[in-house]
Coordinates of C-alpha atoms (C1' of nucleotides) in Angstrom, one line a residue:
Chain A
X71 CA 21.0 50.7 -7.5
X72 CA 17.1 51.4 -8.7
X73 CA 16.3 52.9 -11.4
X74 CA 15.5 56.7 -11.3
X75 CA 11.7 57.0 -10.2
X76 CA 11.7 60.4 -9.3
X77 CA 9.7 61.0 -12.0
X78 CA 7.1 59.1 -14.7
X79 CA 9.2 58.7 -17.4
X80 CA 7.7 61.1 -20.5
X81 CA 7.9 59.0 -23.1
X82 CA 8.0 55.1 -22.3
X83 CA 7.0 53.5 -25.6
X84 CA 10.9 53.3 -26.6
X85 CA 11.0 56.7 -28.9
X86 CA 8.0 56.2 -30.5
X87 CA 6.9 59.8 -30.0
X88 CA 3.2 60.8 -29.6
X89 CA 1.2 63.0 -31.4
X90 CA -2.3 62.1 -31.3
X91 CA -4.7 60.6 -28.4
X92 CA -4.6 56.9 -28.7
X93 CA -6.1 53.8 -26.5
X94 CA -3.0 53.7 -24.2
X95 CA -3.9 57.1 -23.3
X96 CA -7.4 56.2 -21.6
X97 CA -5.8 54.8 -17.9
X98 CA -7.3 55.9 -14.7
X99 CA -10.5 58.2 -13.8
X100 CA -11.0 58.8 -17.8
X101 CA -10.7 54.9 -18.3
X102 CA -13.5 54.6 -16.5
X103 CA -16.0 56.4 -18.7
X104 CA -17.8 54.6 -21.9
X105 CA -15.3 54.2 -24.5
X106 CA -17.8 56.1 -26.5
X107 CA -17.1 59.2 -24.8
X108 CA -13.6 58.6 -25.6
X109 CA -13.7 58.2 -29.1
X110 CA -15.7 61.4 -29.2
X111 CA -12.6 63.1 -27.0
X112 CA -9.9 61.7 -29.3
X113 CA -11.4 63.8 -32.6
X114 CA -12.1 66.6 -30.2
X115 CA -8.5 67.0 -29.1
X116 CA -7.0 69.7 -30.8
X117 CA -3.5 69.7 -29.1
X118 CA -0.9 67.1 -27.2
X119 CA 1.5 69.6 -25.0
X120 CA 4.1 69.0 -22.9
X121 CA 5.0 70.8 -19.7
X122 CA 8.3 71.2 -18.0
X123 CA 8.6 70.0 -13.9
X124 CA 7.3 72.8 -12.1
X125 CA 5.7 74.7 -14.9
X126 CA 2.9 76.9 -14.1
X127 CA 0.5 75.8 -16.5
X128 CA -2.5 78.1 -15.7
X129 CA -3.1 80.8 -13.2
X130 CA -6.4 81.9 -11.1
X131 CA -8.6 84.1 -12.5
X132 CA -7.2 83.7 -16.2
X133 CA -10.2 83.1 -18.9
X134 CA -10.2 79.8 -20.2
X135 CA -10.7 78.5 -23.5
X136 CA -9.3 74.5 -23.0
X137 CA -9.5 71.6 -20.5
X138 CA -6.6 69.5 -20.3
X139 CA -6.6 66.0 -20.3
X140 CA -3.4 65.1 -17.9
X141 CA -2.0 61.7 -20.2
X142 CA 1.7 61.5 -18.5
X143 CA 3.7 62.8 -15.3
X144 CA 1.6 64.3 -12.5
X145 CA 0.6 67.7 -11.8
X146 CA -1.1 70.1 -8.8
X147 CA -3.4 72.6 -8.4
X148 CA -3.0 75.1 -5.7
X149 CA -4.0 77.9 -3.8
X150 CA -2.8 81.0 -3.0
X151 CA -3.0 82.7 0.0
X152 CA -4.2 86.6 -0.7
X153 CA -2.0 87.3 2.0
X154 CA 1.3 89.2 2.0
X155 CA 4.2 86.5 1.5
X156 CA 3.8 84.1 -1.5
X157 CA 4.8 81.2 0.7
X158 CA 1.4 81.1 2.2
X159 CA 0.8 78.1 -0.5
X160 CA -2.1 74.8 0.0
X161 CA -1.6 72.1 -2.5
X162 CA -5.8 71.3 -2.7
X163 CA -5.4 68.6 -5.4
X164 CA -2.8 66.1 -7.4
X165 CA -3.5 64.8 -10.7
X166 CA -2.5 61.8 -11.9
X167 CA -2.7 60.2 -15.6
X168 CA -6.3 60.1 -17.2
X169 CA -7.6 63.0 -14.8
X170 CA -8.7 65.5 -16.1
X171 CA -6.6 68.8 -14.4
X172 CA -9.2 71.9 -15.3
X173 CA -12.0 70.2 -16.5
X174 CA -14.0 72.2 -14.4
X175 CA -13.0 75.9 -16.1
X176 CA -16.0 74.4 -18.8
X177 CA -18.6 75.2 -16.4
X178 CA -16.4 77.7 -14.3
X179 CA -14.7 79.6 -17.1
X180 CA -12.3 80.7 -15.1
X181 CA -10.4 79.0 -11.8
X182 CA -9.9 80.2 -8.3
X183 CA -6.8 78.1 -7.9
X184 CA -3.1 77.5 -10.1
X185 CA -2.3 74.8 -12.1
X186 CA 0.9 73.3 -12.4
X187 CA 3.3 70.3 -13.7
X188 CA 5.1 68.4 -11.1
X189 CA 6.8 66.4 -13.1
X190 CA 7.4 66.3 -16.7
X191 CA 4.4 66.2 -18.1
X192 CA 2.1 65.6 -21.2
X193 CA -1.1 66.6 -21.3
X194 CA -3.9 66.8 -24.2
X195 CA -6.1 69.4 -24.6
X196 CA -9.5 70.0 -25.5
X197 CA -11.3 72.9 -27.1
X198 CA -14.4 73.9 -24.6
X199 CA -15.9 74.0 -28.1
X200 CA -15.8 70.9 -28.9
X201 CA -16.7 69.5 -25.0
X202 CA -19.7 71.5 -25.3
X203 CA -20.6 69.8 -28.6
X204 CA -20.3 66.3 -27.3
X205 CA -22.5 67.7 -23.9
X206 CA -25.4 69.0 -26.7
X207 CA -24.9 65.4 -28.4
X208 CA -25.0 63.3 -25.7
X209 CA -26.3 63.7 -22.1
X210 CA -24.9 60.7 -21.0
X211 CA -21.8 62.3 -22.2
X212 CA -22.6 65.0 -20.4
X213 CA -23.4 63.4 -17.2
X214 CA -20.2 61.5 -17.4
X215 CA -17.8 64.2 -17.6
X216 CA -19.5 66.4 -14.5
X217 CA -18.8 62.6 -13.1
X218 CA -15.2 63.1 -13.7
X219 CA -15.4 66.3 -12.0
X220 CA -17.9 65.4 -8.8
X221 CA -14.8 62.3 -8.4
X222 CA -12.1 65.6 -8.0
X223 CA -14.8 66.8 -5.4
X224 CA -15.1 63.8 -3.7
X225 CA -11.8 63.8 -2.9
X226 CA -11.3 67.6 -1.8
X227 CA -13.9 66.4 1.4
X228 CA -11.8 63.6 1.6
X229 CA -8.6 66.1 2.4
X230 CA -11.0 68.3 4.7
X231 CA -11.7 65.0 6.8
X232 CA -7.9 64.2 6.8
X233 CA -6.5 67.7 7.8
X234 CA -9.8 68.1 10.2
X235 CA -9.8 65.3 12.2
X236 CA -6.0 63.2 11.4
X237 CA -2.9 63.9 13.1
X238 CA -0.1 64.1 11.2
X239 CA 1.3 60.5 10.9
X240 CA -2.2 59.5 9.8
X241 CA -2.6 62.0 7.6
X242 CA 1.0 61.3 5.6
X243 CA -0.3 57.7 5.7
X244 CA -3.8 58.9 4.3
X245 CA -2.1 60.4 1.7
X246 CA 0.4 57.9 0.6
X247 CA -3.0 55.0 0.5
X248 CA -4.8 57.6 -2.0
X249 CA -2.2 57.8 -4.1
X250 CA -1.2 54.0 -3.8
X251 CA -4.9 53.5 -5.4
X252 CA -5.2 56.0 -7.7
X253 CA -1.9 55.0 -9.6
X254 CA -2.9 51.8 -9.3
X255 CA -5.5 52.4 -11.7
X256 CA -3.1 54.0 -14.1
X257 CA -0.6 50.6 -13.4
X258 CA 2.1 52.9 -12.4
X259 CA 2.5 51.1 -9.0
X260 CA 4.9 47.8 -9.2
X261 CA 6.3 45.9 -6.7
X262 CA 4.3 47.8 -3.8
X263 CA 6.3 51.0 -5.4
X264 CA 4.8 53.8 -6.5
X265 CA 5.9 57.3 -7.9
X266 CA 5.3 60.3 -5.6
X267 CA 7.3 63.2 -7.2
X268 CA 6.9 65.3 -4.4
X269 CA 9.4 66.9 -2.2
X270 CA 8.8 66.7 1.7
X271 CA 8.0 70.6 1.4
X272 CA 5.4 69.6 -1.0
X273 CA 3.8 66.9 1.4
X274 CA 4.0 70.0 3.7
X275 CA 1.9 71.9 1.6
X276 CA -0.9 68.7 1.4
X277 CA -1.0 68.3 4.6
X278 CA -0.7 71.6 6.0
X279 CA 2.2 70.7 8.2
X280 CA 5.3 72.0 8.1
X281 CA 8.5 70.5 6.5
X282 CA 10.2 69.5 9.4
X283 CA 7.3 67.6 10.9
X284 CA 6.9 65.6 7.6
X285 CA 10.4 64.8 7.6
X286 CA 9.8 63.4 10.9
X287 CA 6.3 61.4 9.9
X288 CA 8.8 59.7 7.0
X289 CA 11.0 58.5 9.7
X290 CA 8.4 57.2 12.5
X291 CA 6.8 56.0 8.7
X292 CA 10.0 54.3 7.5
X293 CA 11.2 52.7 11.1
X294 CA 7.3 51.2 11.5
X295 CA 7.8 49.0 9.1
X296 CA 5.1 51.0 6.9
X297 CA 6.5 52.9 4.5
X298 CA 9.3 54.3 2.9
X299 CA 9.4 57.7 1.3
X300 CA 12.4 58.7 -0.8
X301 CA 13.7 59.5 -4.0
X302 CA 10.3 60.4 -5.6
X303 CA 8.7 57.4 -4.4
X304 CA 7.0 55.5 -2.0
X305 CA 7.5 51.5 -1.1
X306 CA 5.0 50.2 0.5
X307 CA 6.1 47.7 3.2
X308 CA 3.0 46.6 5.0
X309 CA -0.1 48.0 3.3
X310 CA -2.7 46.4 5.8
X311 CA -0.9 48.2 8.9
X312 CA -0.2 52.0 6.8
X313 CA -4.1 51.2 5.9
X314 CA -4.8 51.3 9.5
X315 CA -2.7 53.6 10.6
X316 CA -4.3 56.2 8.6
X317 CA -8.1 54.8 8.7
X318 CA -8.2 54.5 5.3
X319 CA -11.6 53.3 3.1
X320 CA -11.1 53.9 -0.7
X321 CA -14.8 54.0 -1.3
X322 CA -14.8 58.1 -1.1
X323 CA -12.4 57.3 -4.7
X324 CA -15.5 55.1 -5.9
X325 CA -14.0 52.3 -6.6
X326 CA -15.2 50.1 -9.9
X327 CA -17.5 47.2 -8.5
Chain B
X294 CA -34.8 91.5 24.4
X295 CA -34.2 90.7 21.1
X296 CA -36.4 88.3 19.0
X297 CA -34.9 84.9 19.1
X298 CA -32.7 84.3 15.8
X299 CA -31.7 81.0 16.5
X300 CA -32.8 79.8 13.2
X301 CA -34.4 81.0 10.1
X302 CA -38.1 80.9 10.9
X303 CA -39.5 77.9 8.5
X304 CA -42.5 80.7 7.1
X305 CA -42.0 84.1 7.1
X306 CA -44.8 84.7 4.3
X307 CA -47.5 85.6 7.6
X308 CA -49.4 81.9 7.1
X309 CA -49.2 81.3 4.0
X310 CA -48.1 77.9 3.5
X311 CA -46.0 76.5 0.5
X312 CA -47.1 73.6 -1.4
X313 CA -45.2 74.1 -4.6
X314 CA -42.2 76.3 -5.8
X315 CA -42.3 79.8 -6.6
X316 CA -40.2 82.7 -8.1
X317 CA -39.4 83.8 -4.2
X318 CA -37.9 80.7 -3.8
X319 CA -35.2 81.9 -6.3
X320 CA -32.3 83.1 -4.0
X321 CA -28.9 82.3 -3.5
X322 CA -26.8 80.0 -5.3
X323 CA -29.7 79.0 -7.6
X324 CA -30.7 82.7 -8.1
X325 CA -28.0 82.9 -10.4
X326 CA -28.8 80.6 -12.7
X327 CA -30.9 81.2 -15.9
X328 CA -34.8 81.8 -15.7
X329 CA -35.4 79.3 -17.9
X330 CA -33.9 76.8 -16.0
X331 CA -35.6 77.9 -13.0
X332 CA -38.9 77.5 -15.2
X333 CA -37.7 74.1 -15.8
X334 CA -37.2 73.0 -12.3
X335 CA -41.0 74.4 -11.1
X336 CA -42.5 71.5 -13.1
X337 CA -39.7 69.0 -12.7
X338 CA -40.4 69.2 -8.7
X339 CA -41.7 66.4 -7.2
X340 CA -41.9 67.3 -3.6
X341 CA -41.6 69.8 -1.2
X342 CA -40.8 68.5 2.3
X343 CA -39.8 69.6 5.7
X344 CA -37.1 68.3 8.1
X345 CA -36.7 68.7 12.0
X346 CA -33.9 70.4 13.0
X347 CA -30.8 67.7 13.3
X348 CA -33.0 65.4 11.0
X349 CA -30.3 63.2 8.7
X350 CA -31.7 63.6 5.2
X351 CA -29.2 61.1 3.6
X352 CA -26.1 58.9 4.6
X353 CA -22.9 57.9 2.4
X354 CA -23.5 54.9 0.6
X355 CA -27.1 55.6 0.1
X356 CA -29.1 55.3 -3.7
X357 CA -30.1 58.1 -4.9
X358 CA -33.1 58.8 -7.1
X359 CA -33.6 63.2 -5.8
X360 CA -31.8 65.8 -5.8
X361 CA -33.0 68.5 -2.9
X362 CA -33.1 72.0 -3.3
X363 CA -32.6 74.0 0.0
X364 CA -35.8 76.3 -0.2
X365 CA -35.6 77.7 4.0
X366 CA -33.4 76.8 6.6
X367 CA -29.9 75.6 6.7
X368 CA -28.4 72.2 6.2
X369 CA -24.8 70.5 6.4
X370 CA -22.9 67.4 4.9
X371 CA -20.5 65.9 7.2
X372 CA -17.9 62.8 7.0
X373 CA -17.6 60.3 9.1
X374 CA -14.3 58.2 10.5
X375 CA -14.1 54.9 9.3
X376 CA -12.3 54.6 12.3
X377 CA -13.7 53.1 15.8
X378 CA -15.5 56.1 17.8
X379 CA -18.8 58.2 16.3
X380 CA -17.3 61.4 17.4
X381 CA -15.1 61.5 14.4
X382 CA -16.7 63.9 12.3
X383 CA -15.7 66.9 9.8
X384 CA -17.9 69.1 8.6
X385 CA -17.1 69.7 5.0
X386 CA -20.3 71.7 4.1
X387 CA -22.9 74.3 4.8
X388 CA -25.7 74.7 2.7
X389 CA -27.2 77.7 2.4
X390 CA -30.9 78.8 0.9
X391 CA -31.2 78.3 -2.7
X392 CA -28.3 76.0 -2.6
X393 CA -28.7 72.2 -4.0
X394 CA -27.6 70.4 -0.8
X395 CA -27.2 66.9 -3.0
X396 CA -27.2 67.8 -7.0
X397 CA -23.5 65.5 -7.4
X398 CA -26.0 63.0 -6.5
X399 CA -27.2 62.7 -9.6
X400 CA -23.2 62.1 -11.5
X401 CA -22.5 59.8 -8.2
X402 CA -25.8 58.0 -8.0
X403 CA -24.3 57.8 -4.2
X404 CA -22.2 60.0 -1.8
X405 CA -19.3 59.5 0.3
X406 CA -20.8 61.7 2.8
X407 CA -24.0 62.0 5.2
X408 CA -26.5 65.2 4.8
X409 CA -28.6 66.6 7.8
X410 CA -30.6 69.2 8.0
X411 CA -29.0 72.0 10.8
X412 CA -32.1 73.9 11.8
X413 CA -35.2 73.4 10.7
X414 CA -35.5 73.5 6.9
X415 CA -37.5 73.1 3.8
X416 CA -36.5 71.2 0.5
X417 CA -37.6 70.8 -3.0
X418 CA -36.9 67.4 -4.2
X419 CA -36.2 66.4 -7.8
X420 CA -36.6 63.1 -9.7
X421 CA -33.1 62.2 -11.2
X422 CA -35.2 61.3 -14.3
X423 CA -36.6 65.0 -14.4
X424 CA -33.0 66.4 -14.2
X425 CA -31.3 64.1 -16.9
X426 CA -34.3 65.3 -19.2
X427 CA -34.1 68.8 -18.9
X428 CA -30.1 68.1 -19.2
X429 CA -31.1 66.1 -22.8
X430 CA -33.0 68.9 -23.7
X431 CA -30.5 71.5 -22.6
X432 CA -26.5 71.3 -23.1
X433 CA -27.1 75.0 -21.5
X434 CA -28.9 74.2 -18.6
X435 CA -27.0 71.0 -17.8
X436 CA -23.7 73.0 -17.7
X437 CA -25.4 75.7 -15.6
X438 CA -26.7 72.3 -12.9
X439 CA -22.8 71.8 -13.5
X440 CA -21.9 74.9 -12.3
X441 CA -23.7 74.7 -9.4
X442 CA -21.9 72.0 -8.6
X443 CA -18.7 72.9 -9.3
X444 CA -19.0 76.3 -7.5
X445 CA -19.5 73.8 -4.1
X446 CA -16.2 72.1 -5.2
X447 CA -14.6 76.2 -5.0
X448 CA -15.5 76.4 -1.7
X449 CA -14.4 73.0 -0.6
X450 CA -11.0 73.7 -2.0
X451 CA -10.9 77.0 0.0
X452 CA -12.1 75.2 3.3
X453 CA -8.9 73.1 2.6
X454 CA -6.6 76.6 2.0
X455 CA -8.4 77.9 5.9
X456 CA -7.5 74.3 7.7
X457 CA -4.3 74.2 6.2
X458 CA -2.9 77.7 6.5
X459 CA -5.1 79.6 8.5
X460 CA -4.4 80.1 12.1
X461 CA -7.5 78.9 14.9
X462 CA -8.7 82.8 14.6
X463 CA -8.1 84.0 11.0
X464 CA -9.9 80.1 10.5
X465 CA -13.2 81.2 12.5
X466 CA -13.5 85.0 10.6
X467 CA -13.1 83.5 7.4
X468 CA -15.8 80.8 8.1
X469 CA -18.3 84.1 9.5
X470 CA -16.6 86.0 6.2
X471 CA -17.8 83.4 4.0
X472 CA -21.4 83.1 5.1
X473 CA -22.1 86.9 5.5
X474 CA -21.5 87.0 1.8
X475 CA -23.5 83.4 1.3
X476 CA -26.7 84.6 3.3
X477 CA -26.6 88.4 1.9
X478 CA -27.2 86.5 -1.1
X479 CA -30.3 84.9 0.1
X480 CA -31.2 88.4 1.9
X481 CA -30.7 86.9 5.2
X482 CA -27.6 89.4 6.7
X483 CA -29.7 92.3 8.2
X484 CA -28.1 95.3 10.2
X485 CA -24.9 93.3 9.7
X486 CA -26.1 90.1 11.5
X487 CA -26.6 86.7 10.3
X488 CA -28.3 83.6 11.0
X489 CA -25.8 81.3 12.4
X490 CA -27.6 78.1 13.9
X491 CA -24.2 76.4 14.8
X492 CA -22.9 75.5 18.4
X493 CA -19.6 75.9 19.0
X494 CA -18.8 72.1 18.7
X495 CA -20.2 72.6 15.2
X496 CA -17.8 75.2 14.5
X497 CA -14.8 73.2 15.9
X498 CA -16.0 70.6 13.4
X499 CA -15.9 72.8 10.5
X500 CA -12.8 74.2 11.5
X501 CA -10.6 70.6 12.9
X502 CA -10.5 72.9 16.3
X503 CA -11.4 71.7 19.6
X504 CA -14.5 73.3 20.9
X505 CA -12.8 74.6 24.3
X506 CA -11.0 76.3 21.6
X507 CA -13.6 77.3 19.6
X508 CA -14.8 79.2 22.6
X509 CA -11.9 81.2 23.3
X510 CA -11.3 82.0 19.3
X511 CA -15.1 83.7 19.7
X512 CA -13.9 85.6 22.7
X513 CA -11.3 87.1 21.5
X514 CA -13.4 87.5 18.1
X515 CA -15.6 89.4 20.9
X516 CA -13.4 91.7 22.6
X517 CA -11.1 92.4 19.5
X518 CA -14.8 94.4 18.6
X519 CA -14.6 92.0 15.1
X520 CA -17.6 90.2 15.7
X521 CA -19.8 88.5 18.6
X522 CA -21.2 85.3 17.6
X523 CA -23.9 84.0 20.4
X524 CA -27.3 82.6 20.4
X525 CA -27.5 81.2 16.6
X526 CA -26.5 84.1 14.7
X527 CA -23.1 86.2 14.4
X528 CA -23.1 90.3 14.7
X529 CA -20.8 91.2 12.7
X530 CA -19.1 94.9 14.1
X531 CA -16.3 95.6 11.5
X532 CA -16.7 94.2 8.4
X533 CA -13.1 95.2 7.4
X534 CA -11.2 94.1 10.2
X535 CA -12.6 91.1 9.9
X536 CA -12.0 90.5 6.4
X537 CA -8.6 91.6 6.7
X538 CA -7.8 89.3 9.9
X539 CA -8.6 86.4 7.3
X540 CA -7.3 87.4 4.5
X541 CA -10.6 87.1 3.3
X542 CA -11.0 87.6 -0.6
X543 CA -14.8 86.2 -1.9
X544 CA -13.3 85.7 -5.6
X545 CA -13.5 82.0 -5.1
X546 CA -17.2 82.0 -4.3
X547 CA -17.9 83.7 -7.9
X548 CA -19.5 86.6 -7.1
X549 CA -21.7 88.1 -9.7
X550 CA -20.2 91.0 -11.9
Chain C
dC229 C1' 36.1 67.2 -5.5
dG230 C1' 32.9 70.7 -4.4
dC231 C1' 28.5 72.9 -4.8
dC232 C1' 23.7 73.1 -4.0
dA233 C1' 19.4 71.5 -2.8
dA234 C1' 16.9 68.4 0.1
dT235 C1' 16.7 66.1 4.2
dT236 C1' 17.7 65.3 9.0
dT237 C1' 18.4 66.4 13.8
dG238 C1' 18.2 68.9 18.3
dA239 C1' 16.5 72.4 21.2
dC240 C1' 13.0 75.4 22.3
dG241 C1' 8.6 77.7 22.2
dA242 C1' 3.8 78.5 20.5
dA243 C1' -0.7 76.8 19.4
dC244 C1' -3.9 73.9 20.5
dT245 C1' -6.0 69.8 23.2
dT246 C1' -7.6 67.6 27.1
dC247 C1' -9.4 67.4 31.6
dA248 C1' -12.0 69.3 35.1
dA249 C1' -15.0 72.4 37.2
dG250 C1' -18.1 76.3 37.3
dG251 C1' -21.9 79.3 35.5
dG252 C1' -25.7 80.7 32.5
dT253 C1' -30.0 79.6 30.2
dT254 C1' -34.0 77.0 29.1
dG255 C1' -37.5 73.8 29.9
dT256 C1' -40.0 70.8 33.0
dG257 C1' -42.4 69.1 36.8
dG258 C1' -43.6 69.3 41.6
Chain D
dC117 C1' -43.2 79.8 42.0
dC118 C1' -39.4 77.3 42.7
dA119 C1' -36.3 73.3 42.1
dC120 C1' -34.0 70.6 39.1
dA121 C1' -32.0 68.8 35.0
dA122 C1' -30.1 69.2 30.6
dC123 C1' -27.4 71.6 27.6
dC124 C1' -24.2 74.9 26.2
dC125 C1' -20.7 78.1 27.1
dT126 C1' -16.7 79.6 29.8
dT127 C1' -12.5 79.4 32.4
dG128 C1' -8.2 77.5 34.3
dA129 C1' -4.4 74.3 34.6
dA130 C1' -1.6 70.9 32.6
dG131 C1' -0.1 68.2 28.7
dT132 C1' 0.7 67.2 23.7
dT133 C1' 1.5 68.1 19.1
dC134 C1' 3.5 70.5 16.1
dG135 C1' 6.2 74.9 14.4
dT136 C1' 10.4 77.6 14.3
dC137 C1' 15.2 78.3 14.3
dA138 C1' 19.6 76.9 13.4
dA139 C1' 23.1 73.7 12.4
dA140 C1' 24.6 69.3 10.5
dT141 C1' 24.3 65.7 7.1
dT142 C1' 23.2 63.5 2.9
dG143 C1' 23.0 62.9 -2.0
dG144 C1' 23.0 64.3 -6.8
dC145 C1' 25.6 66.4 -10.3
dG146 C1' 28.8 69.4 -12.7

DNA sequence: CGCCAATTTGACGAACTTCAAGGGTTGTGG
DNA sequence: CCACAACCCTTGAAGTTCGTCAAATTGGCG
């Protein structure tokens, strides 16, 4: 029927592969800084990686020496309950192309939370080095990559508010609408489609409800007329309505005016 | 019969009153920052001012040109439904002495949340323009200011793990868990009790509980001999238990070697 | 086809909310 | 000094949302 969405294809530029940071690289949250800081992060890159789905790409605690530049697929960060089980999961944040994934382990040197691929993924990184370099050079440069950070924050109160105060259907809906904008900005939503790689256990882990009740929100989502989750994506039926439902004002994602 | 704790008393110094920052200012969160910074920030401060207790300080959406420093006193930053009723707020911070209660202003230039003072407190405000200079002259004192920041965004990301996966109970312990260990670093825990100036519908809106619930979480906080929390401040009776009921670990908070 | 993982469904129970009433404390004014 | 009001906390009963358990169904893929 469709073609396969479940995930962002790794390579779209018809085998041309990539080695090096280039313009079509600088989509979303890091397209909105001065193109002078991104020429500064193109020579600083010293590495383009690419992750398997599900990969564990960093772990609590470890030292860090790199931030990583997230440039194709998507990719979490979790935490950990220091409980018994190892199910005890939260998913606190998803990144999606030109966010930054650890840019905070500059200041932080090391993380309180895992990081991990979702999808395929390709991500560049940069030596804190070189980060601090461009800081010392430039505080505007400075200022604007704490920016990229305080947006990540932004959106953590924004999750507190939704698993606070919104009941489940809301909150899936809540969801969906934040990623519905934020792919936007990295044109990876067509047709009122968008990619959301996630499996209902994972929307679980989001939302902080449990599997079967998402399953459930998907259908009361899919027979309003709102939504429909499946395959790895999302179409979007009636955006005003799911909008709405959920309560939903983008300016806690800061918008461009 | 005991003195009333209901809040942290606005002068403790017997009289003296302050006009300007000084070294005992230094606590908390800011405490751990570099001297030389906190050298920085005595000149750079353009005001010390007092709020009522319940006095908003800032809402979302509001320019910014200070940062405030939380000198005595407590403060919160709450979020607001977009939806219909007032009544729908969260809670997604506490701000304890020597914390900034509004430094991401200066990346943001404007918040997505409000800020109020909780009790009676006392602030420092700082220019924006002071702050970006001492950020030009320093790349190490801006990524320190960053760090402050980003240690906020740690504890937002855990108050997401304690809505999400936290039961009403362990949710409350690990809120009292988290501020013992925030105000013994401002000095403030005595004989294992701290200053607590929250009413139970407070709590329920830090936790996403109802405050009928929030009522019979501290009873049975009470009789489980864990902790009695009653008149503003929290007594806590076994540390460990406590802990353990949460599954409280403080590595996120970044606790000093 | 046949396997495996993901999703769906139903039945049941637990956790939490809502509604409503009562009680304690504090401050205020007669 | 007492009465009263306002506010907060507590308690009980009833209702709702959501979790858990278990089984069935779907869909992708070898």
């Amino acid at each position: 029927m469709r073609p396969s969405a479940a995930s962002i294809p790794p390579d779209s530029s018809g085998g041309l592969s990539v080695h090096a940071l280039d313009d079509r690289h600088r989509c979303g949250m890091v397209g909105r800084t001065d193109i002078a800081l991104w020429r500064r992060l193109e020579t600083a890159c010293s590495e383009i990686r690419d992750l398997k789905a599900r990969e564990t790409f960093s772990r609590a605690g470890d030292a860090l020496s790199h931030s990583a530049l997230l440039l194709e697929g998507m990719m979490v960060r979790y935490i950990t309950g220091s409980g018994h089980a190892g199910t005890d999961r939260a998913l606190v944040s998803i990144q999606a192309p030109g966010d930054f994934v650890d840019l905070h382990g500059l200041p932080l040197v090391y993380l309180d939370h895992d990081v991990a691929a979702l999808t395929q993924a390709r991500i560049a990184l940069f030596p804190h080095e070189a980060l601090r370099a461009i800081m010392a050079d430039s505080a505007e440069h400075a200022r604007q990559l704490w920016w990229l950070t305080m947006i990540d924050a932004a959106i953590h109160r924004h999750w507190l508010f939704r698993t606070n105060r919104l009941r489940a259907t809301a909150a899936v809906a809540d969801f969906i609408c934040e990623l519905d904008v934020r792919l936007s900005a990295c044109g990876l939503v067509l047709d009122d489609r968008l990619p959301l790689p996630l499996l209902q256990s994972d929307l679980a882990e989001v939302t902080g409800l449990s599997t079967v009740h998402v399953s459930r929100v998907c259908k009361e989502l899919r027979e309003a007329g709102l939504c429909t989750v499946r395959n790895g994506s999302a179409q979007i039926h009636d955006r005003g309505r799911l909008r709405r439902l959920a309560g939903f004002d983008d300016r806690y994602l800061y918008p461009p005016v």
